[in-house]
CSV table of C-alpha atoms in Angstrom, one decimal:
chain,number,residue,atom,x,y,z
J,1,UNK,CA,52.6,139.7,-26.2
J,2,UNK,CA,54.2,137.7,-29.0
J,3,UNK,CA,58.0,137.1,-28.7
J,4,UNK,CA,60.7,135.2,-30.5
J,5,UNK,CA,64.2,134.0,-29.7
J,6,UNK,CA,65.6,137.4,-30.5
J,7,UNK,CA,63.2,139.5,-28.3
J,8,UNK,CA,62.9,137.1,-25.4
J,9,UNK,CA,66.4,137.7,-23.9
J,10,UNK,CA,65.7,141.5,-23.8
J,11,UNK,CA,62.4,141.1,-22.0
J,12,UNK,CA,63.9,138.6,-19.6
J,13,UNK,CA,66.8,141.0,-18.7
J,14,UNK,CA,64.4,143.8,-18.2
J,15,UNK,CA,62.2,141.8,-15.8
J,16,UNK,CA,65.1,140.6,-13.9
J,17,UNK,CA,66.5,144.0,-13.4
J,18,UNK,CA,63.2,145.8,-12.7
J,19,UNK,CA,60.3,143.4,-12.2
J,20,UNK,CA,56.9,144.9,-13.2
J,21,UNK,CA,55.2,143.2,-10.3
J,22,UNK,CA,52.5,141.9,-12.6
J,23,UNK,CA,51.8,138.4,-13.9
J,24,UNK,CA,51.6,138.3,-17.7
J,25,UNK,CA,52.1,135.8,-20.5
J,26,UNK,CA,54.2,135.7,-23.6
J,27,UNK,CA,53.3,133.8,-26.8
J,28,UNK,CA,55.8,131.9,-28.8
J,29,UNK,CA,53.3,130.4,-31.2
J,30,UNK,CA,51.6,127.1,-31.9
J,31,UNK,CA,50.6,126.7,-28.2
J,32,UNK,CA,54.0,127.3,-26.8
J,33,UNK,CA,54.4,130.3,-24.4
J,34,UNK,CA,55.8,131.6,-21.2
J,35,UNK,CA,54.1,132.6,-18.0
J,36,UNK,CA,55.9,135.4,-16.2
J,37,UNK,CA,55.2,135.7,-12.4
J,38,UNK,CA,55.1,138.8,-10.3
J,39,UNK,CA,58.7,138.1,-9.2
J,40,UNK,CA,59.9,137.9,-12.8
J,41,UNK,CA,60.1,134.1,-13.1
J,42,UNK,CA,59.7,132.8,-16.7
J,43,UNK,CA,58.0,129.4,-17.1
J,44,UNK,CA,57.6,127.6,-20.4
J,45,UNK,CA,54.1,126.3,-20.9
J,46,UNK,CA,52.5,124.1,-23.6
J,47,UNK,CA,48.8,124.7,-24.3
J,48,UNK,CA,46.9,122.0,-26.1
J,49,UNK,CA,43.4,120.7,-26.7
J,50,UNK,CA,42.5,117.1,-26.0
J,51,UNK,CA,39.1,115.4,-25.8
J,52,UNK,CA,37.4,118.8,-26.4
J,53,UNK,CA,39.1,120.4,-23.5
J,54,UNK,CA,41.9,123.0,-23.1
J,55,UNK,CA,44.9,122.0,-21.1
J,56,UNK,CA,48.4,123.3,-20.3
J,57,UNK,CA,51.5,121.8,-18.9
J,58,UNK,CA,54.7,123.4,-17.5
J,59,UNK,CA,57.9,122.4,-19.3
J,60,UNK,CA,60.5,124.2,-17.2
J,61,UNK,CA,61.9,127.6,-16.5
J,62,UNK,CA,63.7,130.0,-18.9
J,63,UNK,CA,66.7,130.4,-19.4
J,64,UNK,CA,67.6,127.0,-17.8
J,65,UNK,CA,65.3,125.4,-20.4
J,66,UNK,CA,66.6,127.1,-23.5
J,67,UNK,CA,64.5,128.1,-26.5
J,68,UNK,CA,65.7,125.3,-28.7
J,69,UNK,CA,65.0,122.7,-26.0
J,70,UNK,CA,61.6,124.1,-25.2
J,71,UNK,CA,60.7,124.0,-28.9
J,72,UNK,CA,61.9,120.3,-29.1
J,73,UNK,CA,59.8,119.3,-26.1
J,74,UNK,CA,56.8,121.2,-27.4
J,75,UNK,CA,57.1,119.5,-30.8
J,76,UNK,CA,57.3,116.1,-29.1
J,77,UNK,CA,54.2,116.9,-27.1
J,78,UNK,CA,52.3,118.0,-30.2
J,79,UNK,CA,53.2,114.7,-31.9
J,80,UNK,CA,51.8,112.7,-29.0
J,81,UNK,CA,48.7,114.8,-28.9
J,82,UNK,CA,48.1,114.2,-32.6
J,83,UNK,CA,48.1,110.5,-31.8
J,84,UNK,CA,45.6,111.1,-29.0
J,85,UNK,CA,48.2,110.6,-26.2
J,86,UNK,CA,47.9,112.9,-23.2
J,87,UNK,CA,51.5,114.1,-22.6
J,88,UNK,CA,50.8,114.3,-18.9
J,89,UNK,CA,49.9,110.7,-18.6
J,90,UNK,CA,52.1,108.8,-21.2
J,91,UNK,CA,54.9,108.2,-18.7
J,92,UNK,CA,54.3,105.3,-16.2
J,93,UNK,CA,54.0,106.6,-12.6
J,94,UNK,CA,57.1,104.7,-11.4
J,95,UNK,CA,59.3,106.4,-14.1
J,96,UNK,CA,58.1,110.0,-13.9
J,97,UNK,CA,61.0,111.0,-11.7
J,98,UNK,CA,64.8,111.0,-12.3
J,99,UNK,CA,65.1,108.3,-9.6
J,100,UNK,CA,62.5,106.2,-11.4
J,101,UNK,CA,64.3,106.5,-14.7
J,102,UNK,CA,67.6,105.6,-13.0
J,103,UNK,CA,66.2,102.5,-11.5
J,104,UNK,CA,64.4,101.4,-14.7
J,105,UNK,CA,67.7,102.0,-16.7
J,106,UNK,CA,69.6,99.9,-14.2
J,107,UNK,CA,67.1,97.0,-14.2
J,108,UNK,CA,66.4,96.9,-18.0
J,109,UNK,CA,69.8,97.9,-19.3
J,110,UNK,CA,72.7,98.1,-16.9
J,111,UNK,CA,72.3,94.7,-15.3
J,112,UNK,CA,72.4,93.0,-18.6
J,113,UNK,CA,74.6,95.2,-20.7
J,114,UNK,CA,77.2,96.6,-18.3
J,115,UNK,CA,80.2,94.5,-17.4
J,116,UNK,CA,80.3,95.9,-13.8
J,117,UNK,CA,76.8,97.2,-13.1
J,118,UNK,CA,77.5,97.4,-9.4
J,119,UNK,CA,79.8,100.4,-10.1
J,120,UNK,CA,76.9,102.3,-11.7
J,121,UNK,CA,74.5,101.1,-8.9
J,122,UNK,CA,76.8,102.7,-6.3
J,123,UNK,CA,76.9,106.0,-8.2
J,124,UNK,CA,73.1,106.0,-8.4
J,125,UNK,CA,72.6,105.2,-4.7
J,126,UNK,CA,75.3,107.4,-3.3
J,127,UNK,CA,75.1,110.5,-5.5
J,128,UNK,CA,72.5,110.7,-8.2
J,129,UNK,CA,69.3,109.5,-6.6
J,130,UNK,CA,69.7,111.3,-3.2
J,131,UNK,CA,70.3,114.6,-5.0
J,132,UNK,CA,68.2,114.4,-8.2
J,133,UNK,CA,65.9,111.4,-7.7
J,134,UNK,CA,62.9,113.4,-6.6
J,135,UNK,CA,62.9,115.7,-9.6
J,136,UNK,CA,60.4,115.0,-12.4
J,137,UNK,CA,61.5,114.2,-15.9
J,138,UNK,CA,59.6,117.2,-17.0
J,139,UNK,CA,61.0,119.5,-14.4
J,140,UNK,CA,64.7,118.5,-14.3
J,141,UNK,CA,66.9,121.3,-15.8
J,142,UNK,CA,70.4,121.5,-17.1
J,143,UNK,CA,71.2,123.9,-14.2
J,144,UNK,CA,70.1,121.2,-11.7
J,145,UNK,CA,72.5,118.7,-13.3
J,146,UNK,CA,75.3,121.3,-13.4
J,147,UNK,CA,74.9,122.3,-9.8
J,148,UNK,CA,74.8,118.7,-8.6
J,149,UNK,CA,78.0,117.9,-10.5
J,150,UNK,CA,79.7,121.0,-9.1
J,151,UNK,CA,78.9,119.8,-5.6
J,152,UNK,CA,80.8,116.6,-6.3
J,153,UNK,CA,83.8,118.6,-7.7
J,154,UNK,CA,83.8,120.8,-4.6
J,155,UNK,CA,84.1,117.8,-2.3
J,156,UNK,CA,87.3,117.0,-4.0
J,157,UNK,CA,86.1,114.3,-6.5
J,158,UNK,CA,86.7,115.7,-10.0
J,159,UNK,CA,87.1,112.3,-11.6
J,160,UNK,CA,83.9,111.1,-10.0
J,161,UNK,CA,82.1,114.2,-11.2
J,162,UNK,CA,83.1,113.5,-14.8
J,163,UNK,CA,82.2,109.8,-14.5
J,164,UNK,CA,78.8,110.8,-13.1
J,165,UNK,CA,78.2,113.2,-16.0
J,166,UNK,CA,78.9,110.4,-18.5
J,167,UNK,CA,76.5,108.1,-16.6
J,168,UNK,CA,73.8,110.8,-16.6
J,169,UNK,CA,74.2,111.3,-20.3
J,170,UNK,CA,73.8,107.6,-20.9
J,171,UNK,CA,70.7,107.4,-18.6
J,172,UNK,CA,69.0,110.4,-20.2
J,173,UNK,CA,69.8,109.1,-23.7
J,174,UNK,CA,68.1,105.8,-22.7
J,175,UNK,CA,65.1,107.8,-21.6
J,176,UNK,CA,65.0,109.7,-24.9
J,177,UNK,CA,65.1,106.4,-26.9
J,178,UNK,CA,62.0,105.2,-25.0
J,179,UNK,CA,60.2,108.5,-25.3
J,180,UNK,CA,60.4,109.1,-21.5
J,181,UNK,CA,62.6,112.2,-21.9
J,182,UNK,CA,62.0,114.6,-24.7
J,183,UNK,CA,65.4,116.4,-24.4
J,184,UNK,CA,68.3,115.3,-22.1
J,185,UNK,CA,69.2,118.0,-19.5
J,186,UNK,CA,72.7,116.6,-19.5
J,187,UNK,CA,73.3,116.6,-23.3
J,188,UNK,CA,74.6,120.2,-23.6
J,189,UNK,CA,77.0,120.0,-20.6
J,190,UNK,CA,80.6,119.4,-21.5
J,191,UNK,CA,83.3,118.1,-19.2
J,192,UNK,CA,85.1,121.5,-19.2
J,193,UNK,CA,81.8,123.0,-17.9
J,194,UNK,CA,82.2,120.9,-14.7
J,195,UNK,CA,86.0,121.3,-14.0
J,196,UNK,CA,89.4,121.3,-15.6
J,197,UNK,CA,89.7,117.9,-17.3
J,198,UNK,CA,92.5,115.8,-15.7
J,199,UNK,CA,95.4,114.9,-17.9
J,200,UNK,CA,95.8,111.3,-18.9
J,201,UNK,CA,97.8,109.4,-16.2
J,202,UNK,CA,101.4,108.8,-17.1
J,203,UNK,CA,102.9,107.9,-13.7
J,204,UNK,CA,105.4,105.1,-13.9
J,205,UNK,CA,107.7,104.3,-10.9
J,206,UNK,CA,111.4,104.0,-11.7
J,207,UNK,CA,113.7,101.4,-10.1
J,208,UNK,CA,114.6,103.7,-7.2
J,209,UNK,CA,111.0,104.4,-6.4
J,210,UNK,CA,110.1,100.7,-6.8
J,211,UNK,CA,112.8,99.8,-4.2
J,212,UNK,CA,111.5,102.4,-1.8
J,213,UNK,CA,107.9,101.2,-2.3
J,214,UNK,CA,108.8,97.6,-1.6
J,215,UNK,CA,110.9,98.6,1.4
J,216,UNK,CA,107.9,100.4,2.9
J,217,UNK,CA,105.6,97.5,2.2
J,218,UNK,CA,108.0,95.1,3.8
J,219,UNK,CA,108.2,97.3,6.9
J,220,UNK,CA,104.4,97.1,7.4
J,221,UNK,CA,103.3,100.5,6.3
J,222,UNK,CA,100.1,98.9,5.0
J,223,UNK,CA,98.2,95.9,6.6
J,224,UNK,CA,99.7,92.6,5.6
J,225,UNK,CA,96.7,91.8,3.4
J,226,UNK,CA,96.9,95.1,1.5
J,227,UNK,CA,100.7,94.9,1.3
J,228,UNK,CA,100.5,91.5,-0.3
J,229,UNK,CA,97.8,92.6,-2.7
J,230,UNK,CA,99.9,95.7,-3.7
J,231,UNK,CA,102.9,93.5,-4.3
J,232,UNK,CA,100.9,91.1,-6.5
J,233,UNK,CA,99.8,94.0,-8.6
J,234,UNK,CA,103.4,95.1,-9.1
J,235,UNK,CA,104.8,91.6,-9.7
J,236,UNK,CA,102.0,90.6,-12.2
J,237,UNK,CA,100.8,93.8,-13.8
J,238,UNK,CA,97.1,92.9,-13.4
J,239,UNK,CA,94.3,95.2,-12.6
J,240,UNK,CA,93.2,96.2,-9.1
J,241,UNK,CA,89.7,94.8,-9.7
J,242,UNK,CA,91.1,91.4,-10.8
J,243,UNK,CA,92.9,90.8,-7.5
J,244,UNK,CA,90.0,92.1,-5.4
J,245,UNK,CA,87.5,89.8,-7.2
J,246,UNK,CA,89.9,86.7,-7.2
J,247,UNK,CA,88.6,83.5,-5.7
J,248,UNK,CA,90.8,80.6,-4.5
J,249,UNK,CA,89.3,78.2,-7.0
J,250,UNK,CA,90.9,80.4,-9.7
J,251,UNK,CA,94.4,80.1,-8.1
J,252,UNK,CA,96.5,77.0,-8.8
J,253,UNK,CA,99.6,77.4,-6.7
J,254,UNK,CA,100.9,73.9,-7.7
J,255,UNK,CA,100.8,74.7,-11.4
J,256,UNK,CA,101.7,78.4,-10.7
J,257,UNK,CA,98.7,79.8,-12.6
J,258,UNK,CA,96.0,82.4,-11.8
J,259,UNK,CA,92.9,82.1,-14.0
J,260,UNK,CA,90.9,85.3,-14.5
J,261,UNK,CA,87.5,84.5,-16.1
J,262,UNK,CA,86.1,86.8,-18.8
J,263,UNK,CA,83.4,88.4,-16.5
J,264,UNK,CA,86.1,89.5,-14.1
J,265,UNK,CA,88.4,91.4,-16.5
J,266,UNK,CA,88.0,94.5,-18.6
J,267,UNK,CA,89.0,92.7,-21.8
J,268,UNK,CA,86.1,90.3,-21.4
J,269,UNK,CA,88.0,87.2,-22.3
J,270,UNK,CA,89.5,84.3,-20.2
J,271,UNK,CA,93.0,85.1,-19.1
J,272,UNK,CA,95.8,83.1,-17.4
J,273,UNK,CA,98.5,84.7,-15.4
J,274,UNK,CA,101.7,82.7,-14.9
J,275,UNK,CA,103.0,83.1,-11.3
J,276,UNK,CA,106.6,83.7,-10.4
J,277,UNK,CA,108.1,82.2,-7.2
J,278,UNK,CA,107.6,85.4,-5.2
J,279,UNK,CA,104.0,85.7,-6.3
J,280,UNK,CA,103.3,82.1,-5.3
J,281,UNK,CA,104.7,83.0,-1.8
J,282,UNK,CA,102.4,86.0,-1.6
J,283,UNK,CA,99.4,83.9,-2.5
J,284,UNK,CA,100.4,81.2,0.1
J,285,UNK,CA,100.4,83.8,2.8
J,286,UNK,CA,97.1,85.3,1.7
J,287,UNK,CA,95.7,81.8,1.9
J,288,UNK,CA,96.7,81.6,5.5
J,289,UNK,CA,95.1,85.1,6.2
J,290,UNK,CA,91.9,84.3,4.3
J,291,UNK,CA,90.6,82.0,7.0
J,292,UNK,CA,88.8,79.5,4.7
J,293,UNK,CA,87.0,82.3,2.8
J,294,UNK,CA,86.4,81.6,-0.9
J,295,UNK,CA,87.9,85.1,-1.6
J,296,UNK,CA,91.6,85.8,-1.9
J,297,UNK,CA,91.0,89.1,-0.2
J,298,UNK,CA,88.0,88.7,2.1
J,299,UNK,CA,86.6,91.8,3.8
J,300,UNK,CA,87.8,92.0,7.4
J,301,UNK,CA,84.3,92.4,8.7
J,302,UNK,CA,82.6,89.7,6.6
J,303,UNK,CA,84.6,86.8,5.2
J,304,UNK,CA,81.8,86.0,2.8
J,305,UNK,CA,82.5,89.2,0.9
J,306,UNK,CA,85.6,90.4,-0.9
J,307,UNK,CA,87.3,93.8,-0.2
J,308,UNK,CA,86.3,96.5,-2.6
J,309,UNK,CA,88.7,98.2,-5.1
J,310,UNK,CA,88.2,101.4,-3.2
J,311,UNK,CA,89.3,99.9,0.1
J,312,UNK,CA,92.7,99.1,-1.4
J,313,UNK,CA,93.0,102.6,-2.9
J,314,UNK,CA,91.9,104.3,0.3
J,315,UNK,CA,94.4,102.3,2.3
J,316,UNK,CA,97.2,103.5,0.0
J,317,UNK,CA,96.0,107.1,-0.1
J,318,UNK,CA,95.9,107.3,3.7
J,319,UNK,CA,99.6,106.5,3.8
J,320,UNK,CA,100.7,108.4,0.7
J,321,UNK,CA,102.9,110.9,2.6
J,322,UNK,CA,104.7,108.1,4.5
J,323,UNK,CA,105.8,106.3,1.3
J,324,UNK,CA,108.3,109.0,0.6
J,325,UNK,CA,107.3,109.1,-3.1
J,326,UNK,CA,105.5,111.4,-5.4
J,327,UNK,CA,101.8,110.5,-5.4
J,328,UNK,CA,101.0,107.1,-7.0
J,329,UNK,CA,97.9,105.0,-7.6
J,330,UNK,CA,97.4,101.3,-7.8
J,331,UNK,CA,97.0,101.5,-11.5
J,332,UNK,CA,100.4,103.1,-11.9
J,333,UNK,CA,101.8,99.7,-10.9
J,334,UNK,CA,100.4,98.2,-14.0
J,335,UNK,CA,102.1,100.9,-16.1
J,336,UNK,CA,105.3,100.3,-14.1
J,337,UNK,CA,105.1,96.6,-14.9
J,338,UNK,CA,104.6,97.0,-18.6
J,339,UNK,CA,107.5,99.5,-18.8
J,340,UNK,CA,109.8,97.4,-16.7
J,341,UNK,CA,109.1,94.1,-18.4
J,342,UNK,CA,109.7,95.7,-21.8
J,343,UNK,CA,112.9,97.3,-20.6
J,344,UNK,CA,114.1,93.8,-19.7
J,345,UNK,CA,113.8,92.8,-23.4
J,346,UNK,CA,110.4,91.2,-23.5
J,347,UNK,CA,108.8,91.5,-27.0
J,348,UNK,CA,105.9,94.0,-26.9
J,349,UNK,CA,103.3,91.4,-28.1
J,350,UNK,CA,104.3,89.1,-25.2
J,351,UNK,CA,103.9,91.9,-22.6
J,352,UNK,CA,100.5,92.7,-24.1
J,353,UNK,CA,99.5,89.1,-23.7
J,354,UNK,CA,100.6,89.1,-20.1
J,355,UNK,CA,98.4,92.1,-19.2
J,356,UNK,CA,95.5,90.9,-21.4
J,357,UNK,CA,95.6,93.8,-23.8
J,358,UNK,CA,94.2,93.5,-27.4
J,359,UNK,CA,97.0,93.5,-30.0
J,360,UNK,CA,96.9,96.4,-32.4
J,361,UNK,CA,97.1,96.6,-36.2
J,362,UNK,CA,98.0,93.5,-38.3
J,363,UNK,CA,99.0,91.6,-35.1
J,364,UNK,CA,95.4,91.8,-34.0
J,365,UNK,CA,94.4,89.9,-37.2
J,366,UNK,CA,97.2,87.5,-37.8
J,367,UNK,CA,98.9,86.9,-34.4
J,368,UNK,CA,97.1,84.1,-32.7
J,369,UNK,CA,99.9,82.9,-30.5
J,370,UNK,CA,99.6,82.6,-26.7
J,371,UNK,CA,103.4,82.9,-26.0
J,372,UNK,CA,103.1,80.8,-22.9
J,373,UNK,CA,106.8,80.0,-22.5
J,374,UNK,CA,107.8,83.7,-23.2
J,375,UNK,CA,105.2,84.9,-20.8
J,376,UNK,CA,106.5,82.6,-18.1
J,377,UNK,CA,110.1,83.7,-18.8
J,378,UNK,CA,109.1,87.4,-18.6
J,379,UNK,CA,107.5,86.9,-15.3
J,380,UNK,CA,110.5,85.2,-13.8
J,381,UNK,CA,112.9,87.9,-15.2
J,382,UNK,CA,110.7,90.6,-13.6
J,383,UNK,CA,110.6,88.7,-10.3
J,384,UNK,CA,114.4,88.5,-10.3
J,385,UNK,CA,114.7,92.2,-11.1
J,386,UNK,CA,112.3,93.2,-8.3
J,387,UNK,CA,114.0,91.0,-5.7
J,388,UNK,CA,117.4,92.5,-6.8
J,389,UNK,CA,115.9,96.0,-6.2
J,390,UNK,CA,114.7,94.9,-2.7
J,391,UNK,CA,118.1,93.5,-1.8
J,392,UNK,CA,120.0,96.5,-3.0
J,393,UNK,CA,117.5,99.0,-1.7
């Protein structure tokens, strides 16, 4: 029976509602067709002749594999066949599965091009490969990707699900560019198909909340190591990853400077943070706690490793209800710092330099100043302000 994109949905609905109990085939033209099982399962097939012999290969099931995507894959197969390439054998054995593609992408792209490849590696090892790794690149369907991402959402990790979707899109695009994937099963999936998209974060602690937070930290609500790390984030405005990756060779307590090399910060440029008196005290105490480790925040179970970003976030989340504050995250302290320092009269471009942001507009082109003195003055003012809050709180 010959079908097209108009008649196929009708036949599919009829078979789903009342299967005929017979196996039959539908022809789409030019070697593309569908095999319909006795149970009403529709499978796309590509028929082709190579080396004088007739062959066929399954592309995926309808409607998970749409008409447009089936046509695209069929066209790619025909182009390979015209060049004498057997579409069943043109993909290396170690990259025929999703797991193989993920590992190849990581080795050949992520390790060299991504600033923090270990984040992608964790997502691959924890989520993607265990769930999708065994599926073949020919057999993986959009519905498989969607169901996998919905599982992540249902365990309470919306943000992780959306990040994983973006990662899968990048990996499958990589596969497409190398001819390993003919049509990405993640391409048509939108964020809103997975879950309601979280609003951009705007949480900023006010002075009363800052006083409450510092009081709880001083009372020992978190471990001393995590408490000091949290204070450093609030007092300096730096990123969570920058304190967890910090090494003692980068901290000069005599000069009052913290050097953050380009590979360790999001802006990818060397950065110096001027330390106020309180922050120098925090680092002195962390030095005592680090037990000769090279890391400012060594892992409790292995001093040769640093704590992870997630460890700090988890520690805060476990105590959220005891802080007596609306929910906050470590990154909210960076926003709190920028807002607070600006409110104390610090020029915007100085604040941007402190947090290692790129200046915008004409300033980006013409303003080459480091503002060292102004940055140091701003850090001291913020230190005094926070200590006043602690004293009055």
